[in-house]
PDB file of C-alpha atoms in Angstrom:
ATOM      1  CA  UNK N   1      21.139  19.632   8.234  1.00  0.00           C
ATOM      2  CA  UNK N   2      20.893  21.978   5.242  1.00  0.00           C
ATOM      3  CA  UNK N   3      18.451  24.754   4.312  1.00  0.00           C
ATOM      4  CA  UNK N   4      15.994  23.794   1.551  1.00  0.00           C
ATOM      5  CA  UNK N   5      13.498  26.270   0.052  1.00  0.00           C
ATOM      6  CA  UNK N   6      14.775  28.842   2.585  1.00  0.00           C
ATOM      7  CA  UNK N   7      13.723  26.735   5.559  1.00  0.00           C
ATOM      8  CA  UNK N   8      15.520  24.330   7.837  1.00  0.00           C
ATOM      9  CA  UNK N   9      15.352  20.835   6.377  1.00  0.00           C
ATOM     10  CA  UNK N  10      13.905  19.449   9.603  1.00  0.00           C
ATOM     11  CA  UNK N  11      11.071  21.933   9.353  1.00  0.00           C
ATOM     12  CA  UNK N  12      10.019  20.319   6.082  1.00  0.00           C
ATOM     13  CA  UNK N  13      10.045  16.924   7.788  1.00  0.00           C
ATOM     14  CA  UNK N  14       7.852  18.302  10.569  1.00  0.00           C
ATOM     15  CA  UNK N  15       5.371  19.568   7.980  1.00  0.00           C
ATOM     16  CA  UNK N  16       5.301  16.160   6.318  1.00  0.00           C
ATOM     17  CA  UNK N  17       4.710  14.378   9.627  1.00  0.00           C
ATOM     18  CA  UNK N  18       1.907  16.754  10.591  1.00  0.00           C
ATOM     19  CA  UNK N  19       0.117  15.835   7.363  1.00  0.00           C
ATOM     20  CA  UNK N  20      -0.095  12.354   8.873  1.00  0.00           C
ATOM     21  CA  UNK N  21      -1.194  13.586  12.322  1.00  0.00           C
ATOM     22  CA  UNK N  22       2.213  12.954  13.878  1.00  0.00           C
ATOM     23  CA  UNK N  23       2.903  15.793  16.303  1.00  0.00           C
ATOM     24  CA  UNK N  24       5.137  14.192  18.969  1.00  0.00           C
ATOM     25  CA  UNK N  25       8.737  14.135  17.756  1.00  0.00           C
ATOM     26  CA  UNK N  26      11.954  12.881  19.336  1.00  0.00           C
ATOM     27  CA  UNK N  27      15.113  14.277  17.772  1.00  0.00           C
ATOM     28  CA  UNK N  28      18.127  12.005  18.197  1.00  0.00           C
ATOM     29  CA  UNK N  29      21.071  14.378  18.091  1.00  0.00           C
ATOM     30  CA  UNK N  30      24.822  14.175  18.233  1.00  0.00           C
ATOM     31  CA  UNK N  31      27.339  16.944  17.810  1.00  0.00           C
ATOM     32  CA  UNK N  32      26.418  20.614  18.164  1.00  0.00           C
ATOM     33  CA  UNK N  33      22.941  19.750  19.379  1.00  0.00           C
ATOM     34  CA  UNK N  34      22.660  23.031  21.306  1.00  0.00           C
ATOM     35  CA  UNK N  35      22.191  24.990  18.078  1.00  0.00           C
ATOM     36  CA  UNK N  36      19.298  22.815  16.962  1.00  0.00           C
ATOM     37  CA  UNK N  37      17.672  22.903  20.378  1.00  0.00           C
ATOM     38  CA  UNK N  38      17.979  26.677  20.459  1.00  0.00           C
ATOM     39  CA  UNK N  39      16.415  27.034  17.014  1.00  0.00           C
ATOM     40  CA  UNK N  40      13.535  24.560  17.354  1.00  0.00           C
ATOM     41  CA  UNK N  41      12.923  24.858  21.106  1.00  0.00           C
ATOM     42  CA  UNK N  42      10.037  22.769  22.376  1.00  0.00           C
ATOM     43  CA  UNK N  43       8.469  22.738  18.912  1.00  0.00           C
ATOM     44  CA  UNK N  44       5.542  24.990  19.783  1.00  0.00           C
ATOM     45  CA  UNK N  45       6.449  27.456  17.006  1.00  0.00           C
ATOM     46  CA  UNK N  46       5.982  24.562  14.562  1.00  0.00           C
ATOM     47  CA  UNK N  47       2.803  23.140  16.120  1.00  0.00           C
ATOM     48  CA  UNK N  48       4.567  20.012  17.357  1.00  0.00           C
ATOM     49  CA  UNK N  49       6.079  18.740  20.604  1.00  0.00           C
ATOM     50  CA  UNK N  50       9.820  18.058  20.493  1.00  0.00           C
ATOM     51  CA  UNK N  51      11.848  15.924  22.894  1.00  0.00           C
ATOM     52  CA  UNK N  52      15.626  15.830  22.507  1.00  0.00           C
ATOM     53  CA  UNK N  53      17.722  12.699  22.954  1.00  0.00           C
ATOM     54  CA  UNK N  54      21.412  13.577  22.812  1.00  0.00           C
ATOM     55  CA  UNK N  55      24.182  11.035  22.198  1.00  0.00           C
ATOM     56  CA  UNK N  56      27.537  11.341  23.958  1.00  0.00           C
ATOM     57  CA  UNK N  57      29.139   9.532  21.009  1.00  0.00           C
ATOM     58  CA  UNK N  58      27.900   8.272  17.608  1.00  0.00           C
ATOM     59  CA  UNK N  59      25.561   5.348  18.276  1.00  0.00           C
ATOM     60  CA  UNK N  60      24.254   4.439  14.820  1.00  0.00           C
ATOM     61  CA  UNK N  61      20.645   4.406  13.668  1.00  0.00           C
ATOM     62  CA  UNK N  62      19.518   1.728  16.133  1.00  0.00           C
ATOM     63  CA  UNK N  63      21.743   2.850  18.993  1.00  0.00           C
ATOM     64  CA  UNK N  64      20.297   6.354  18.766  1.00  0.00           C
ATOM     65  CA  UNK N  65      16.759   4.984  19.069  1.00  0.00           C
ATOM     66  CA  UNK N  66      17.791   2.753  21.989  1.00  0.00           C
ATOM     67  CA  UNK N  67      19.173   5.875  23.656  1.00  0.00           C
ATOM     68  CA  UNK N  68      15.653   7.360  23.528  1.00  0.00           C
ATOM     69  CA  UNK N  69      13.971   4.189  24.817  1.00  0.00           C
ATOM     70  CA  UNK N  70      12.484   5.824  27.916  1.00  0.00           C
ATOM     71  CA  UNK N  71      10.259   7.956  25.665  1.00  0.00           C
ATOM     72  CA  UNK N  72       8.971   5.047  23.551  1.00  0.00           C
ATOM     73  CA  UNK N  73       6.070   3.033  24.947  1.00  0.00           C
ATOM     74  CA  UNK N  74       3.963   2.355  21.833  1.00  0.00           C
ATOM     75  CA  UNK N  75       4.419   1.865  18.074  1.00  0.00           C
ATOM     76  CA  UNK N  76       6.692   4.582  16.701  1.00  0.00           C
ATOM     77  CA  UNK N  77       8.095   5.831  13.400  1.00  0.00           C
ATOM     78  CA  UNK N  78      11.828   6.042  12.751  1.00  0.00           C
ATOM     79  CA  UNK N  79      12.618   8.599  10.053  1.00  0.00           C
ATOM     80  CA  UNK N  80      16.142   9.125   8.739  1.00  0.00           C
ATOM     81  CA  UNK N  81      17.075  12.784   8.911  1.00  0.00           C
ATOM     82  CA  UNK N  82      18.363  13.043   5.334  1.00  0.00           C
ATOM     83  CA  UNK N  83      15.298  11.871   3.399  1.00  0.00           C
ATOM     84  CA  UNK N  84      12.850  13.951   1.360  1.00  0.00           C
ATOM     85  CA  UNK N  85       9.698  11.967   0.637  1.00  0.00           C
ATOM     86  CA  UNK N  86       5.927  11.910   0.327  1.00  0.00           C
ATOM     87  CA  UNK N  87       5.555   8.243   1.262  1.00  0.00           C
ATOM     88  CA  UNK N  88       2.153   7.687   2.886  1.00  0.00           C
ATOM     89  CA  UNK N  89       3.084   6.749   6.453  1.00  0.00           C
ATOM     90  CA  UNK N  90      -0.608   6.625   7.403  1.00  0.00           C
ATOM     91  CA  UNK N  91      -1.169   3.793   4.929  1.00  0.00           C
ATOM     92  CA  UNK N  92       2.100   2.250   6.084  1.00  0.00           C
ATOM     93  CA  UNK N  93       0.915   2.248   9.704  1.00  0.00           C
ATOM     94  CA  UNK N  94      -2.384   0.669   8.678  1.00  0.00           C
ATOM     95  CA  UNK N  95      -0.512  -2.129   6.890  1.00  0.00           C
ATOM     96  CA  UNK N  96       1.818  -2.548   9.865  1.00  0.00           C
ATOM     97  CA  UNK N  97      -1.157  -3.142  12.138  1.00  0.00           C
ATOM     98  CA  UNK N  98      -2.927  -5.386   9.639  1.00  0.00           C
ATOM     99  CA  UNK N  99       0.158  -7.617   9.341  1.00  0.00           C
ATOM    100  CA  UNK N 100       0.807  -7.506  13.108  1.00  0.00           C
ATOM    101  CA  UNK N 101       4.400  -6.715  12.214  1.00  0.00           C
ATOM    102  CA  UNK N 102       7.242  -6.199  14.654  1.00  0.00           C
ATOM    103  CA  UNK N 103       8.866  -3.856  12.153  1.00  0.00           C
ATOM    104  CA  UNK N 104       7.682  -2.383   8.856  1.00  0.00           C
ATOM    105  CA  UNK N 105      10.198  -0.933   6.407  1.00  0.00           C
ATOM    106  CA  UNK N 106       9.331   1.535   3.653  1.00  0.00           C
ATOM    107  CA  UNK N 107      10.774   0.537   0.281  1.00  0.00           C
ATOM    108  CA  UNK N 108      11.274   2.714  -2.774  1.00  0.00           C
ATOM    109  CA  UNK N 109      12.518   1.921  -6.314  1.00  0.00           C
ATOM    110  CA  UNK N 110      15.776   3.469  -7.547  1.00  0.00           C
ATOM    111  CA  UNK N 111      17.715   3.354 -10.805  1.00  0.00           C
ATOM    112  CA  UNK N 112      20.989   2.352  -9.147  1.00  0.00           C
ATOM    113  CA  UNK N 113      20.409   0.060  -6.153  1.00  0.00           C
ATOM    114  CA  UNK N 114      24.122  -0.744  -5.790  1.00  0.00           C
ATOM    115  CA  UNK N 115      24.712   2.347  -3.637  1.00  0.00           C
ATOM    116  CA  UNK N 116      21.909   1.515  -1.215  1.00  0.00           C
ATOM    117  CA  UNK N 117      20.580  -1.451   0.744  1.00  0.00           C
ATOM    118  CA  UNK N 118      18.441  -3.809  -1.345  1.00  0.00           C
ATOM    119  CA  UNK N 119      15.498  -5.507   0.378  1.00  0.00           C
ATOM    120  CA  UNK N 120      14.107  -8.789  -0.950  1.00  0.00           C
ATOM    121  CA  UNK N 121      10.499  -9.679  -0.081  1.00  0.00           C
ATOM    122  CA  UNK N 122       8.003 -12.428  -0.823  1.00  0.00           C
ATOM    123  CA  UNK N 123       4.623 -11.975  -2.527  1.00  0.00           C
ATOM    124  CA  UNK N 124       2.986 -10.979   0.768  1.00  0.00           C
ATOM    125  CA  UNK N 125       5.541  -8.243   1.365  1.00  0.00           C
ATOM    126  CA  UNK N 126       7.351 -10.091   4.133  1.00  0.00           C
ATOM    127  CA  UNK N 127      11.047  -9.279   4.178  1.00  0.00           C
ATOM    128  CA  UNK N 128      13.282 -12.242   3.379  1.00  0.00           C
ATOM    129  CA  UNK N 129      16.759 -10.793   2.946  1.00  0.00           C
ATOM    130  CA  UNK N 130      18.836  -7.624   3.132  1.00  0.00           C
ATOM    131  CA  UNK N 131      21.771  -6.991   0.823  1.00  0.00           C
ATOM    132  CA  UNK N 132      23.862  -3.911   1.615  1.00  0.00           C
ATOM    133  CA  UNK N 133      25.256  -2.153  -1.476  1.00  0.00           C
ATOM    134  CA  UNK N 134      25.228  -5.206  -3.760  1.00  0.00           C
ATOM    135  CA  UNK N 135      27.296  -5.491  -6.913  1.00  0.00           C
ATOM    136  CA  UNK N 136      25.203  -5.529 -10.099  1.00  0.00           C
ATOM    137  CA  UNK N 137      25.478  -9.306 -10.413  1.00  0.00           C
ATOM    138  CA  UNK N 138      23.884  -9.627  -6.952  1.00  0.00           C
ATOM    139  CA  UNK N 139      21.001  -7.215  -7.631  1.00  0.00           C
ATOM    140  CA  UNK N 140      17.678  -9.072  -7.600  1.00  0.00           C
ATOM    141  CA  UNK N 141      15.407  -6.039  -7.136  1.00  0.00           C
ATOM    142  CA  UNK N 142      15.584  -2.267  -7.393  1.00  0.00           C
ATOM    143  CA  UNK N 143      13.575  -1.810  -4.173  1.00  0.00           C
ATOM    144  CA  UNK N 144      15.709  -0.280  -1.455  1.00  0.00           C
ATOM    145  CA  UNK N 145      15.362   0.636   2.195  1.00  0.00           C
ATOM    146  CA  UNK N 146      13.843   4.150   2.162  1.00  0.00           C
ATOM    147  CA  UNK N 147      14.970   5.002   5.696  1.00  0.00           C
ATOM    148  CA  UNK N 148      11.479   5.010   7.238  1.00  0.00           C
ATOM    149  CA  UNK N 149      10.455   2.327   9.738  1.00  0.00           C
ATOM    150  CA  UNK N 150       7.513   1.594  11.992  1.00  0.00           C
ATOM    151  CA  UNK N 151       8.763  -0.218  15.064  1.00  0.00           C
ATOM    152  CA  UNK N 152       7.204  -1.943  18.049  1.00  0.00           C
ATOM    153  CA  UNK N 153       8.838  -1.103  21.414  1.00  0.00           C
ATOM    154  CA  UNK N 154       9.622  -4.779  22.073  1.00  0.00           C
ATOM    155  CA  UNK N 155      12.255  -4.578  19.329  1.00  0.00           C
ATOM    156  CA  UNK N 156      14.317  -2.289  21.556  1.00  0.00           C
ATOM    157  CA  UNK N 157      15.139  -5.351  23.661  1.00  0.00           C
ATOM    158  CA  UNK N 158      17.231  -6.572  20.718  1.00  0.00           C
ATOM    159  CA  UNK N 159      19.506  -3.510  20.843  1.00  0.00           C
ATOM    160  CA  UNK N 160      22.395  -3.404  23.304  1.00  0.00           C
ATOM    161  CA  UNK N 161      22.365  -0.253  25.477  1.00  0.00           C
ATOM    162  CA  UNK N 162      25.221   2.202  25.195  1.00  0.00           C
ATOM    163  CA  UNK N 163      26.650   0.620  22.057  1.00  0.00           C
ATOM    164  CA  UNK N 164      26.879   1.424  18.364  1.00  0.00           C
ATOM    165  CA  UNK N 165      24.188  -0.416  16.412  1.00  0.00           C
ATOM    166  CA  UNK N 166      22.602  -0.085  12.976  1.00  0.00           C
ATOM    167  CA  UNK N 167      19.056  -1.129  12.087  1.00  0.00           C
ATOM    168  CA  UNK N 168      20.129  -1.983   8.565  1.00  0.00           C
ATOM    169  CA  UNK N 169      23.158  -4.175   9.338  1.00  0.00           C
ATOM    170  CA  UNK N 170      22.552  -5.413  12.873  1.00  0.00           C
ATOM    171  CA  UNK N 171      18.954  -5.319  14.080  1.00  0.00           C
ATOM    172  CA  UNK N 172      16.886  -6.197  11.008  1.00  0.00           C
ATOM    173  CA  UNK N 173      18.981  -9.222   9.940  1.00  0.00           C
ATOM    174  CA  UNK N 174      18.898 -10.489  13.545  1.00  0.00           C
ATOM    175  CA  UNK N 175      15.105 -10.182  13.584  1.00  0.00           C
ATOM    176  CA  UNK N 176      14.880 -12.244  10.397  1.00  0.00           C
ATOM    177  CA  UNK N 177      17.093 -14.912  11.969  1.00  0.00           C
ATOM    178  CA  UNK N 178      14.704 -15.015  14.947  1.00  0.00           C
ATOM    179  CA  UNK N 179      11.684 -15.342  12.672  1.00  0.00           C
ATOM    180  CA  UNK N 180      10.121 -12.025  13.695  1.00  0.00           C
ATOM    181  CA  UNK N 181       7.452 -10.482  11.461  1.00  0.00           C
ATOM    182  CA  UNK N 182       9.359  -7.929   9.401  1.00  0.00           C
ATOM    183  CA  UNK N 183       7.207  -6.518   6.604  1.00  0.00           C
ATOM    184  CA  UNK N 184       7.699  -4.025   3.811  1.00  0.00           C
ATOM    185  CA  UNK N 185       5.624  -1.122   2.558  1.00  0.00           C
ATOM    186  CA  UNK N 186       6.484  -0.452  -1.087  1.00  0.00           C
ATOM    187  CA  UNK N 187       5.841   2.995  -2.520  1.00  0.00           C
ATOM    188  CA  UNK N 188       6.694   4.857  -5.714  1.00  0.00           C
ATOM    189  CA  UNK N 189       6.001   8.216  -4.061  1.00  0.00           C
ATOM    190  CA  UNK N 190       8.549  11.004  -4.348  1.00  0.00           C
ATOM    191  CA  UNK N 191      11.771  10.095  -2.494  1.00  0.00           C
ATOM    192  CA  UNK N 192      15.268  11.512  -2.520  1.00  0.00           C
ATOM    193  CA  UNK N 193      18.303  11.049  -0.294  1.00  0.00           C
ATOM    194  CA  UNK N 194      19.697  14.569   0.049  1.00  0.00           C
ATOM    195  CA  UNK N 195      22.943  13.126   1.341  1.00  0.00           C
ATOM    196  CA  UNK N 196      23.500  11.467  -2.044  1.00  0.00           C
ATOM    197  CA  UNK N 197      22.208  14.025  -4.514  1.00  0.00           C
ATOM    198  CA  UNK N 198      21.555  17.718  -5.063  1.00  0.00           C
ATOM    199  CA  UNK N 199      17.863  18.546  -5.243  1.00  0.00           C
ATOM    200  CA  UNK N 200      17.326  19.847  -8.806  1.00  0.00           C
ATOM    201  CA  UNK N 201      15.499  23.134  -9.289  1.00  0.00           C
ATOM    202  CA  UNK N 202      12.836  21.319 -11.326  1.00  0.00           C
ATOM    203  CA  UNK N 203      11.854  19.351  -8.225  1.00  0.00           C
ATOM    204  CA  UNK N 204      11.542  22.278  -5.819  1.00  0.00           C
ATOM    205  CA  UNK N 205       7.890  22.910  -6.708  1.00  0.00           C
ATOM    206  CA  UNK N 206       7.176  19.253  -5.893  1.00  0.00           C
ATOM    207  CA  UNK N 207       8.846  19.659  -2.532  1.00  0.00           C
ATOM    208  CA  UNK N 208       6.844  22.805  -1.805  1.00  0.00           C
ATOM    209  CA  UNK N 209       3.649  20.834  -2.349  1.00  0.00           C
ATOM    210  CA  UNK N 210       4.852  18.111   0.027  1.00  0.00           C
ATOM    211  CA  UNK N 211       6.011  20.336   2.851  1.00  0.00           C
ATOM    212  CA  UNK N 212       4.447  23.452   4.334  1.00  0.00           C
ATOM    213  CA  UNK N 213       6.993  25.360   6.447  1.00  0.00           C
ATOM    214  CA  UNK N 214       6.071  28.404   8.501  1.00  0.00           C
ATOM    215  CA  UNK N 215       9.307  29.792   9.939  1.00  0.00           C
ATOM    216  CA  UNK N 216      12.023  31.342   7.764  1.00  0.00           C
ATOM    217  CA  UNK N 217      15.674  30.635   8.595  1.00  0.00           C
ATOM    218  CA  UNK N 218      17.616  33.642   9.894  1.00  0.00           C
ATOM    219  CA  UNK N 219      20.813  34.163   7.907  1.00  0.00           C
ATOM    220  CA  UNK N 220      22.989  33.811  11.008  1.00  0.00           C
ATOM    221  CA  UNK N 221      21.790  30.322  11.960  1.00  0.00           C
ATOM    222  CA  UNK N 222      24.325  27.512  11.448  1.00  0.00           C
ATOM    223  CA  UNK N 223      23.273  24.056  10.349  1.00  0.00           C
ATOM    224  CA  UNK N 224      24.695  20.782  11.548  1.00  0.00           C
ATOM    225  CA  UNK N 225      24.224  17.195  10.479  1.00  0.00           C
ATOM    226  CA  UNK N 226      22.076  15.022  12.712  1.00  0.00           C
ATOM    227  CA  UNK N 227      21.999  11.252  12.990  1.00  0.00           C
TER     228      UNK N 227
END
């Protein structure tokens, strides 16, 4: 995790989620989780409720969610911890319910899809194929997986407990093979992967309008990556 606009990056994500009336948050953490738990506590300073799910070893995007299964009893949002965005997850949830989807995946357009996972869909938005980091001759769309999912709890039955598993490479392709309803939500809203690019100064005012932090980072706080 890195500081952005003088606030912990996760704090910006919390502000974004609160805009969509999401106030119950589960943080899936790996190494050095004590520092994050000490800083964010139970979330009351940020007007949210935080539950921590700590991995004993790296479990991947799906394995980390499986590790938190006991807290998940209704539709939930999975949000990658390295994404800055203003994608409308309220509209995404409405579409998810309308389509009666098992999983909905947010998609965003990028200039260079070869460094991401391309998602092919039909005219109704149903996902048909995933292509991880395709070469240019295999690129059929510039719409990529934006790292935001709405998931039904039944999908957790498809994830082996205590094992490394990725939504992108393992779970989603398996769901397509089973014929499950996997739908997309396409958006051209602001989106950036901070793990892949430096946020330019010209975009900081945009980010300030998206997120509304309330607690300034003390200089002595260390920041660690989270899964």
